[in-house]
CSV table of N, CA and C in Angstrom, one decimal:
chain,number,residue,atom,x,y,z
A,5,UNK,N,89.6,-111.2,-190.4
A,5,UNK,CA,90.6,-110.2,-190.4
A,5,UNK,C,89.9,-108.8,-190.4
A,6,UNK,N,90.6,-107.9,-189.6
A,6,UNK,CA,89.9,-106.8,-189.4
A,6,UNK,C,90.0,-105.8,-190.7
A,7,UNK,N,88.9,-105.0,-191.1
A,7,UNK,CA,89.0,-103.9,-192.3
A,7,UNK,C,90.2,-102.9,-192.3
A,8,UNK,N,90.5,-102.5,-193.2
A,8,UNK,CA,91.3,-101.5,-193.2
A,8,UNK,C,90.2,-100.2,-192.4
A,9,UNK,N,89.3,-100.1,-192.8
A,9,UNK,CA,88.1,-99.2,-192.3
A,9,UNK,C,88.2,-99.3,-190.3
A,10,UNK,N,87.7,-100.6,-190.0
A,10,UNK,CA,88.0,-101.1,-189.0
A,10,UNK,C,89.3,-100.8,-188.2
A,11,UNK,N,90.2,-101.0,-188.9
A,11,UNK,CA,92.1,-100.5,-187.7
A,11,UNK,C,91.7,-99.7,-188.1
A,12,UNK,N,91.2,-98.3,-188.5
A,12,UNK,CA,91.7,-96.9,-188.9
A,12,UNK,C,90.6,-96.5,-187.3
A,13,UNK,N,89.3,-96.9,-187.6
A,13,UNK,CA,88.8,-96.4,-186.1
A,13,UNK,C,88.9,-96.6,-185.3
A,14,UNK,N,89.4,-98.3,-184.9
A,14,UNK,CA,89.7,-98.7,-183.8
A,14,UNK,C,90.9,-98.0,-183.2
A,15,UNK,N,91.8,-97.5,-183.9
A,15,UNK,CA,93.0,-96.9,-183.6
A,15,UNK,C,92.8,-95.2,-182.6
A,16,UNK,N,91.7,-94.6,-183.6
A,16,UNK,CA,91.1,-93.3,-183.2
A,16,UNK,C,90.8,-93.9,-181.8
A,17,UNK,N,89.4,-94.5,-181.8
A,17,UNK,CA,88.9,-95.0,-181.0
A,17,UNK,C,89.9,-95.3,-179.3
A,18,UNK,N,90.7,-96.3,-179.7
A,18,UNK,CA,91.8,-96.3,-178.7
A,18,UNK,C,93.1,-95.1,-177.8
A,19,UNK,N,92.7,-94.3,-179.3
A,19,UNK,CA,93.5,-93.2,-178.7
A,19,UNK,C,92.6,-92.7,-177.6
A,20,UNK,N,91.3,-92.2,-178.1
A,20,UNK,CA,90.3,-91.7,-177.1
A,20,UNK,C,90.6,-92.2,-176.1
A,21,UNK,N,90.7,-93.2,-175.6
A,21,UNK,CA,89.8,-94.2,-174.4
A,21,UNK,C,91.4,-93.9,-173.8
A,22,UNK,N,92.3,-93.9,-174.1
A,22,UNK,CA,93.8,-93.8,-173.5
A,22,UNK,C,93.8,-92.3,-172.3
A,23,UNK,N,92.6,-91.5,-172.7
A,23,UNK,CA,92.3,-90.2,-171.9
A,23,UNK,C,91.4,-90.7,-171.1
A,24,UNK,N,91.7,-91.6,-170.5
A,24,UNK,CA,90.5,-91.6,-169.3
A,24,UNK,C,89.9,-90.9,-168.3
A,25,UNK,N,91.3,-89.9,-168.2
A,25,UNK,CA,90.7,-89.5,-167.2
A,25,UNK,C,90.6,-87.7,-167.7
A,26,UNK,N,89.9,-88.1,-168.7
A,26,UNK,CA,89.3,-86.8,-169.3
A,26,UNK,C,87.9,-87.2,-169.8
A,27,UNK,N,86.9,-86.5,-169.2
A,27,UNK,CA,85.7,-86.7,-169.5
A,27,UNK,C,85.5,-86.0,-170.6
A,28,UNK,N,85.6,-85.0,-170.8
A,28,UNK,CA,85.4,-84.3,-171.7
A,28,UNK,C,85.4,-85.5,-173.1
A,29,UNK,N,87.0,-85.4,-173.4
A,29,UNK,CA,87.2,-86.7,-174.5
A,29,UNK,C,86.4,-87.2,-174.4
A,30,UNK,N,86.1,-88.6,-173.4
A,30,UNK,CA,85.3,-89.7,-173.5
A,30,UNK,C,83.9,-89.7,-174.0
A,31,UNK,N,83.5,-88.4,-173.3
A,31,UNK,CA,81.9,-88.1,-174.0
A,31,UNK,C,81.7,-87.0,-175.1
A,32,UNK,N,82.7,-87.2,-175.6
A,32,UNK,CA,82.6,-86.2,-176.9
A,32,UNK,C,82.1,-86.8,-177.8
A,33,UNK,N,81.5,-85.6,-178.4
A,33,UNK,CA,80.5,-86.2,-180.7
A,33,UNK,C,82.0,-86.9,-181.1
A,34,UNK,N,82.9,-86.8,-181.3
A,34,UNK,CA,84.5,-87.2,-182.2
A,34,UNK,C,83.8,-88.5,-181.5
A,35,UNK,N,84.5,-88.9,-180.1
A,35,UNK,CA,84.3,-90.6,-179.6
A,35,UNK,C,82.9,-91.5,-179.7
A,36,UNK,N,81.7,-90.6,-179.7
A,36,UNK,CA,80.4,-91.1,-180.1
A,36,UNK,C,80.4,-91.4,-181.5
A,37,UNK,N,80.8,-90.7,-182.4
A,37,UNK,CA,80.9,-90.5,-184.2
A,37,UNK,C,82.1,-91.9,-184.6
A,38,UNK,N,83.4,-91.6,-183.7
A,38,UNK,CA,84.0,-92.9,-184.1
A,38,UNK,C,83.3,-93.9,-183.9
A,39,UNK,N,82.6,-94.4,-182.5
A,39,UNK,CA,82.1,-95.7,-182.1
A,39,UNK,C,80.8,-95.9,-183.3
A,40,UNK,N,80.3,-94.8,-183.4
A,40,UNK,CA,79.1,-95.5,-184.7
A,40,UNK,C,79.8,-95.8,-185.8
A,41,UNK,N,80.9,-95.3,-186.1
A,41,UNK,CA,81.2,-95.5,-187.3
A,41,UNK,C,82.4,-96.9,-187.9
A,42,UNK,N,82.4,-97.2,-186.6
A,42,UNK,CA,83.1,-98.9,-186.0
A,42,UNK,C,82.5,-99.6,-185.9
A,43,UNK,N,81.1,-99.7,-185.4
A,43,UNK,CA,79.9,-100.6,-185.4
A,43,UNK,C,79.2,-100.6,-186.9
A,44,UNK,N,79.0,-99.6,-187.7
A,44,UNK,CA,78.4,-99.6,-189.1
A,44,UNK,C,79.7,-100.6,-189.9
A,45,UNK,N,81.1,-100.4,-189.5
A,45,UNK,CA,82.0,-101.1,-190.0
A,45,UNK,C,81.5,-102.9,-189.7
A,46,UNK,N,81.6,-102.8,-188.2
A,46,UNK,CA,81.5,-104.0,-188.1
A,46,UNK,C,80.3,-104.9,-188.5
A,47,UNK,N,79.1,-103.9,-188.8
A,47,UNK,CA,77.9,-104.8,-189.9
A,47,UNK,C,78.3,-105.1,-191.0
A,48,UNK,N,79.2,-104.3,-191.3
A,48,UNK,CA,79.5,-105.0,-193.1
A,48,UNK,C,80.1,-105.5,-193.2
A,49,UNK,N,81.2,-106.4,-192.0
A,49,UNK,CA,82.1,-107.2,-192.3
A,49,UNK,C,81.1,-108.8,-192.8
A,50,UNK,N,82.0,-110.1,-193.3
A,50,UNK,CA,81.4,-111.2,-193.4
A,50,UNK,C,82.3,-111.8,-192.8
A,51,UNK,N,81.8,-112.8,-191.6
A,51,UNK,CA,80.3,-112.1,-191.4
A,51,UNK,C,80.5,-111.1,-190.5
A,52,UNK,N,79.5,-110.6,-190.4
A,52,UNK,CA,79.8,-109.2,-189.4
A,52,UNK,C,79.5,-109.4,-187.7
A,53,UNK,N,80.1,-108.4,-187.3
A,53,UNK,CA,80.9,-108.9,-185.9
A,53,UNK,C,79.3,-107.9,-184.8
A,54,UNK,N,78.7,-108.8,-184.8
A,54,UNK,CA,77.4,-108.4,-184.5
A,54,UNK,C,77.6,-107.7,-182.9
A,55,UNK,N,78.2,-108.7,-182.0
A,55,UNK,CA,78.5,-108.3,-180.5
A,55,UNK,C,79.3,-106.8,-181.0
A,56,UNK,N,80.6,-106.7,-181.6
A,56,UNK,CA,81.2,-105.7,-182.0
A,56,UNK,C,79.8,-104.3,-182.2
A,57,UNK,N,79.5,-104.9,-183.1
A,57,UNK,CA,78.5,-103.4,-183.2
A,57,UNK,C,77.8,-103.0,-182.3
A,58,UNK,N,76.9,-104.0,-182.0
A,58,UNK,CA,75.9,-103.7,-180.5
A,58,UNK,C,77.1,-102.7,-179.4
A,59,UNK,N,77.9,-103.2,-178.9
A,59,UNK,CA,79.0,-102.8,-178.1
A,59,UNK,C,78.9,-101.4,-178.5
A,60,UNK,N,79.7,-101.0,-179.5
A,60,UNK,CA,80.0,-99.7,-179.8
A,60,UNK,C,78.7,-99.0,-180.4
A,61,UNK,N,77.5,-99.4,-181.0
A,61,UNK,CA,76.4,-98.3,-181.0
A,61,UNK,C,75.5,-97.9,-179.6
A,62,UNK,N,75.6,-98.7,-178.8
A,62,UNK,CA,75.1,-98.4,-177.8
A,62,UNK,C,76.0,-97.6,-177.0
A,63,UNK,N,77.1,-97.5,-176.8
A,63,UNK,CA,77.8,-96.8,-176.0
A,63,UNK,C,78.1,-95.2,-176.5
A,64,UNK,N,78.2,-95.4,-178.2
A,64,UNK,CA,77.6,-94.2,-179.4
A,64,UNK,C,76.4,-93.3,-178.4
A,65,UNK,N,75.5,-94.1,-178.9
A,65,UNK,CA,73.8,-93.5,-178.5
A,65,UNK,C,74.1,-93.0,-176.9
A,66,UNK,N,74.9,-93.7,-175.8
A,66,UNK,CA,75.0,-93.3,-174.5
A,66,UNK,C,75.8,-92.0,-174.0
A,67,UNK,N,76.7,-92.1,-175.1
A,67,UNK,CA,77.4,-90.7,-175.2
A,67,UNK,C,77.0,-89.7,-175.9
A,68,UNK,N,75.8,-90.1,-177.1
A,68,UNK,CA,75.6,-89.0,-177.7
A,68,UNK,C,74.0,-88.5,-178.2
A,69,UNK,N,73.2,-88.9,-177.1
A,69,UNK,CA,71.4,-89.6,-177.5
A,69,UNK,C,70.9,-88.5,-178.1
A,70,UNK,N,71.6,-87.8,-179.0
A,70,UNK,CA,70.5,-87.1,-179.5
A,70,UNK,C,71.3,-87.3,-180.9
A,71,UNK,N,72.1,-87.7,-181.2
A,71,UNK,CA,72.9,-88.5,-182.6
A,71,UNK,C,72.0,-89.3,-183.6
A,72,UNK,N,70.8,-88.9,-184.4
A,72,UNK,CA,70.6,-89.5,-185.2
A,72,UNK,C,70.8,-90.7,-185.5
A,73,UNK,N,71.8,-90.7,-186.8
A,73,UNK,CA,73.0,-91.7,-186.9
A,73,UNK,C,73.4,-92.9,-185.9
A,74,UNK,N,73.8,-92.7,-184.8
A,74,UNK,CA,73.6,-93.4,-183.8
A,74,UNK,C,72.7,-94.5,-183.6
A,75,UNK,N,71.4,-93.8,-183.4
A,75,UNK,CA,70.6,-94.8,-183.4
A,75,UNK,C,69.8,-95.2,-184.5
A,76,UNK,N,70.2,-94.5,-185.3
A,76,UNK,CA,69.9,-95.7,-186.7
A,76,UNK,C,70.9,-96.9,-187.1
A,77,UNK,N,72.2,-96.8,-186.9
A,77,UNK,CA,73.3,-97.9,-186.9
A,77,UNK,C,72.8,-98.6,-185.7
A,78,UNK,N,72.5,-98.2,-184.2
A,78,UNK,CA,71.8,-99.3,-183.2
A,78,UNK,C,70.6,-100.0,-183.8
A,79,UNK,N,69.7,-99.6,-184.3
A,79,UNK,CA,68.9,-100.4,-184.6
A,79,UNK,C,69.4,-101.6,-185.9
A,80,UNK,N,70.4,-101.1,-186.6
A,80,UNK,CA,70.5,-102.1,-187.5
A,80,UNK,C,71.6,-103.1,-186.6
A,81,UNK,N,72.2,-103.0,-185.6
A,81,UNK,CA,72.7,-103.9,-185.1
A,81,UNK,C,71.6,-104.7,-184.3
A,82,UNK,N,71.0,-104.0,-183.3
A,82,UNK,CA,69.7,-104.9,-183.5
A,82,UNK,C,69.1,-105.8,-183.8
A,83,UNK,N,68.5,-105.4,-185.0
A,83,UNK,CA,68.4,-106.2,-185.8
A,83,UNK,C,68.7,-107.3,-186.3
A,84,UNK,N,70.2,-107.3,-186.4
A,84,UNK,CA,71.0,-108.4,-186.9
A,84,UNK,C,71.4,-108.6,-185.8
A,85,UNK,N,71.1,-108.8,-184.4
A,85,UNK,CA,71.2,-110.1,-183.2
A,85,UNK,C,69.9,-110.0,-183.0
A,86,UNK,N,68.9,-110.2,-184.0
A,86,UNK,CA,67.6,-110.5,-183.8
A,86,UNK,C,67.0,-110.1,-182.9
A,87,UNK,N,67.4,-108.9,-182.4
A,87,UNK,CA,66.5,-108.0,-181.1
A,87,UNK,C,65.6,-106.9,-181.8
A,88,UNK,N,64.7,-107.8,-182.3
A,88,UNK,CA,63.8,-107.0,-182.8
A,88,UNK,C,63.0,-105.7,-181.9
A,89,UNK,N,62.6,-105.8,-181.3
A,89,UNK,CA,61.5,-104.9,-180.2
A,89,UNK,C,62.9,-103.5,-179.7
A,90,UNK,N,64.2,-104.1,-179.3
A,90,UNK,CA,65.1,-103.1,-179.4
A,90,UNK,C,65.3,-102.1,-180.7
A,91,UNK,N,65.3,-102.8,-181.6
A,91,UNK,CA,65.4,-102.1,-182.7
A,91,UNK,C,64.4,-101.7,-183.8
A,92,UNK,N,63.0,-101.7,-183.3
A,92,UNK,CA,62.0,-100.9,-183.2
A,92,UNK,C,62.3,-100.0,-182.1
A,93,UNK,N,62.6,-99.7,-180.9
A,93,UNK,CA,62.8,-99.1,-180.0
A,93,UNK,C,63.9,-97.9,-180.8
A,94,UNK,N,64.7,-98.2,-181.0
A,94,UNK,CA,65.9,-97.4,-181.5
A,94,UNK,C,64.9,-96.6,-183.1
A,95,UNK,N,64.4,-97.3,-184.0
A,95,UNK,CA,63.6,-96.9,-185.0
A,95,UNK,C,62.8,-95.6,-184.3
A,96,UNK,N,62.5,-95.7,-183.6
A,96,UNK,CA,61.2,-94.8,-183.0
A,96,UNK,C,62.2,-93.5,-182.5
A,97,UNK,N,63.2,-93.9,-181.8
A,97,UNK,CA,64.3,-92.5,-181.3
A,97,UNK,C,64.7,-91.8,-182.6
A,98,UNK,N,64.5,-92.7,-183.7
A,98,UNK,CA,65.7,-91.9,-184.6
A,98,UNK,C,64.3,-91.1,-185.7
A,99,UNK,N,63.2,-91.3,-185.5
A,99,UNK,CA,62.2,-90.8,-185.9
A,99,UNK,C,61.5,-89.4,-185.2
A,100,UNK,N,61.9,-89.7,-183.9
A,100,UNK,CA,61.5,-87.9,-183.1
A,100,UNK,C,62.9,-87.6,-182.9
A,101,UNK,N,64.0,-88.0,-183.6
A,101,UNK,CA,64.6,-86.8,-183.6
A,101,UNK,C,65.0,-86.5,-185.2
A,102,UNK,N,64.6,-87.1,-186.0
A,102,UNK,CA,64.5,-86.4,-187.2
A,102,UNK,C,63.2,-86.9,-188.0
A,103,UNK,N,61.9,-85.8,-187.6
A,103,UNK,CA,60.8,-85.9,-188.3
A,103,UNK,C,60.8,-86.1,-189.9
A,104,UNK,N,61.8,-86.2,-190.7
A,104,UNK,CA,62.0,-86.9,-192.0
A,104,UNK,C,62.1,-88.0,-192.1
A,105,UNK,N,62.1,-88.9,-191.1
A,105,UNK,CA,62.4,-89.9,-191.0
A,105,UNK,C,61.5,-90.8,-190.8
A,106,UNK,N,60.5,-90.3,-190.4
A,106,UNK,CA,58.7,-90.9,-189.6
A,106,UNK,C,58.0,-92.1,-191.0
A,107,UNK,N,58.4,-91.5,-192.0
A,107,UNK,CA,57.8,-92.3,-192.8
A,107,UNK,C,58.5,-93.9,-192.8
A,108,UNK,N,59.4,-93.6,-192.9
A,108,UNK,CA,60.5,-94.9,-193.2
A,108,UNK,C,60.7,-95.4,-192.3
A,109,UNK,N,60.9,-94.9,-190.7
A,109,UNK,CA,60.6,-95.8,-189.7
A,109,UNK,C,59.5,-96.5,-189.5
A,110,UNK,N,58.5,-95.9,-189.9
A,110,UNK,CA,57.2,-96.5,-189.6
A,110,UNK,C,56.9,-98.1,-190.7
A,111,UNK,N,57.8,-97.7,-191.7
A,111,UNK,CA,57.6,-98.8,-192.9
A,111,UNK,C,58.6,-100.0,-192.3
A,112,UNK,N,59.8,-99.7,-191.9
A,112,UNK,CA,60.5,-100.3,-191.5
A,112,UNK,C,60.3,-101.1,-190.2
A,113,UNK,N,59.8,-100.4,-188.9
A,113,UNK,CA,58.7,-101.3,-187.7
A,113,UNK,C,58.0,-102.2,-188.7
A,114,UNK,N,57.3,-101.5,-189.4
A,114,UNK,CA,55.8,-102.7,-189.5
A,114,UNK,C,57.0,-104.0,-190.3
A,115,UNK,N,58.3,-103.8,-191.0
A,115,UNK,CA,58.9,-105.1,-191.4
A,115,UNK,C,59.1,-105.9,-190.3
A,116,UNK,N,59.3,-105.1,-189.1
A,116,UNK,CA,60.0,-105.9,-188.1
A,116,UNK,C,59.3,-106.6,-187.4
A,117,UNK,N,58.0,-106.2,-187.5
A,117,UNK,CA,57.2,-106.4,-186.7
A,117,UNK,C,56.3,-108.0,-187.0
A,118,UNK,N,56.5,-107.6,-188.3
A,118,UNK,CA,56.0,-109.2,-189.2
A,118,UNK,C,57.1,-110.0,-189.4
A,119,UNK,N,58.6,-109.8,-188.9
A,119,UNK,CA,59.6,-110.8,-188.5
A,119,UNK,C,59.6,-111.3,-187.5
A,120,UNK,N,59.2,-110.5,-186.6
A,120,UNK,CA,59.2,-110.9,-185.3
A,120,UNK,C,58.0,-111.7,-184.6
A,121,UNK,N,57.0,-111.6,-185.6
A,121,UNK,CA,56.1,-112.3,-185.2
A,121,UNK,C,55.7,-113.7,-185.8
């Protein structure tokens, strides 16, 4: 059953996508910000709706690649469909674009990297 968290974005979410034929909307931070924040929903569900997140963080990060946030929720979806090397990939974006971040991605790869191996 879907979160209260969950219908409240999916609903935003749906309004957007209803403007199709407005670009502007569709590629807007609001529509990139809801989809990450639908996909971060959908990791915490149990169990969590892994295709669901992948889906909406990637299309997040496509609409909005310089979003931080973004690609730190992609990598943790990632992650949890076991695409590790993606989500090292996404670790490393979200590192050059917030140099505070360089430490903890880099601790965080080397975890992945001894999962994956």
């Amino acid at each position: 059953k879907p979160s209260k968290k969950e219908q409240l974005l999916s609903s935003a979410i749906d309004a957007i996508s209803k403007e199709e034929n407005d670009a502007t909307i569709q590629n807007s931070y609001a529509h990139a910000h809801a989809l990450l924040l639908r996909a971060d929903a959908f990791l915490e569900m149990t169990p969590p709706n892994i295709d669901g997140a992948l889906f909406d963080a990637r299309k997040s990060v496509k609409i909005a690649p310089r979003e931080r946030k973004a690609w730190r929720v992609l990598a943790c979806a990632e992650e949890a469909g076991g695409n590790y090397t993606l989500a090292i990939d996404a670790l490393r974006e979200v590192a050059k674009l917030d140099p505070s971040f360089s430490t903890k991605a880099r601790k965080e790869i080397e975890r992945l990297v001894s999962i994956a191996t």
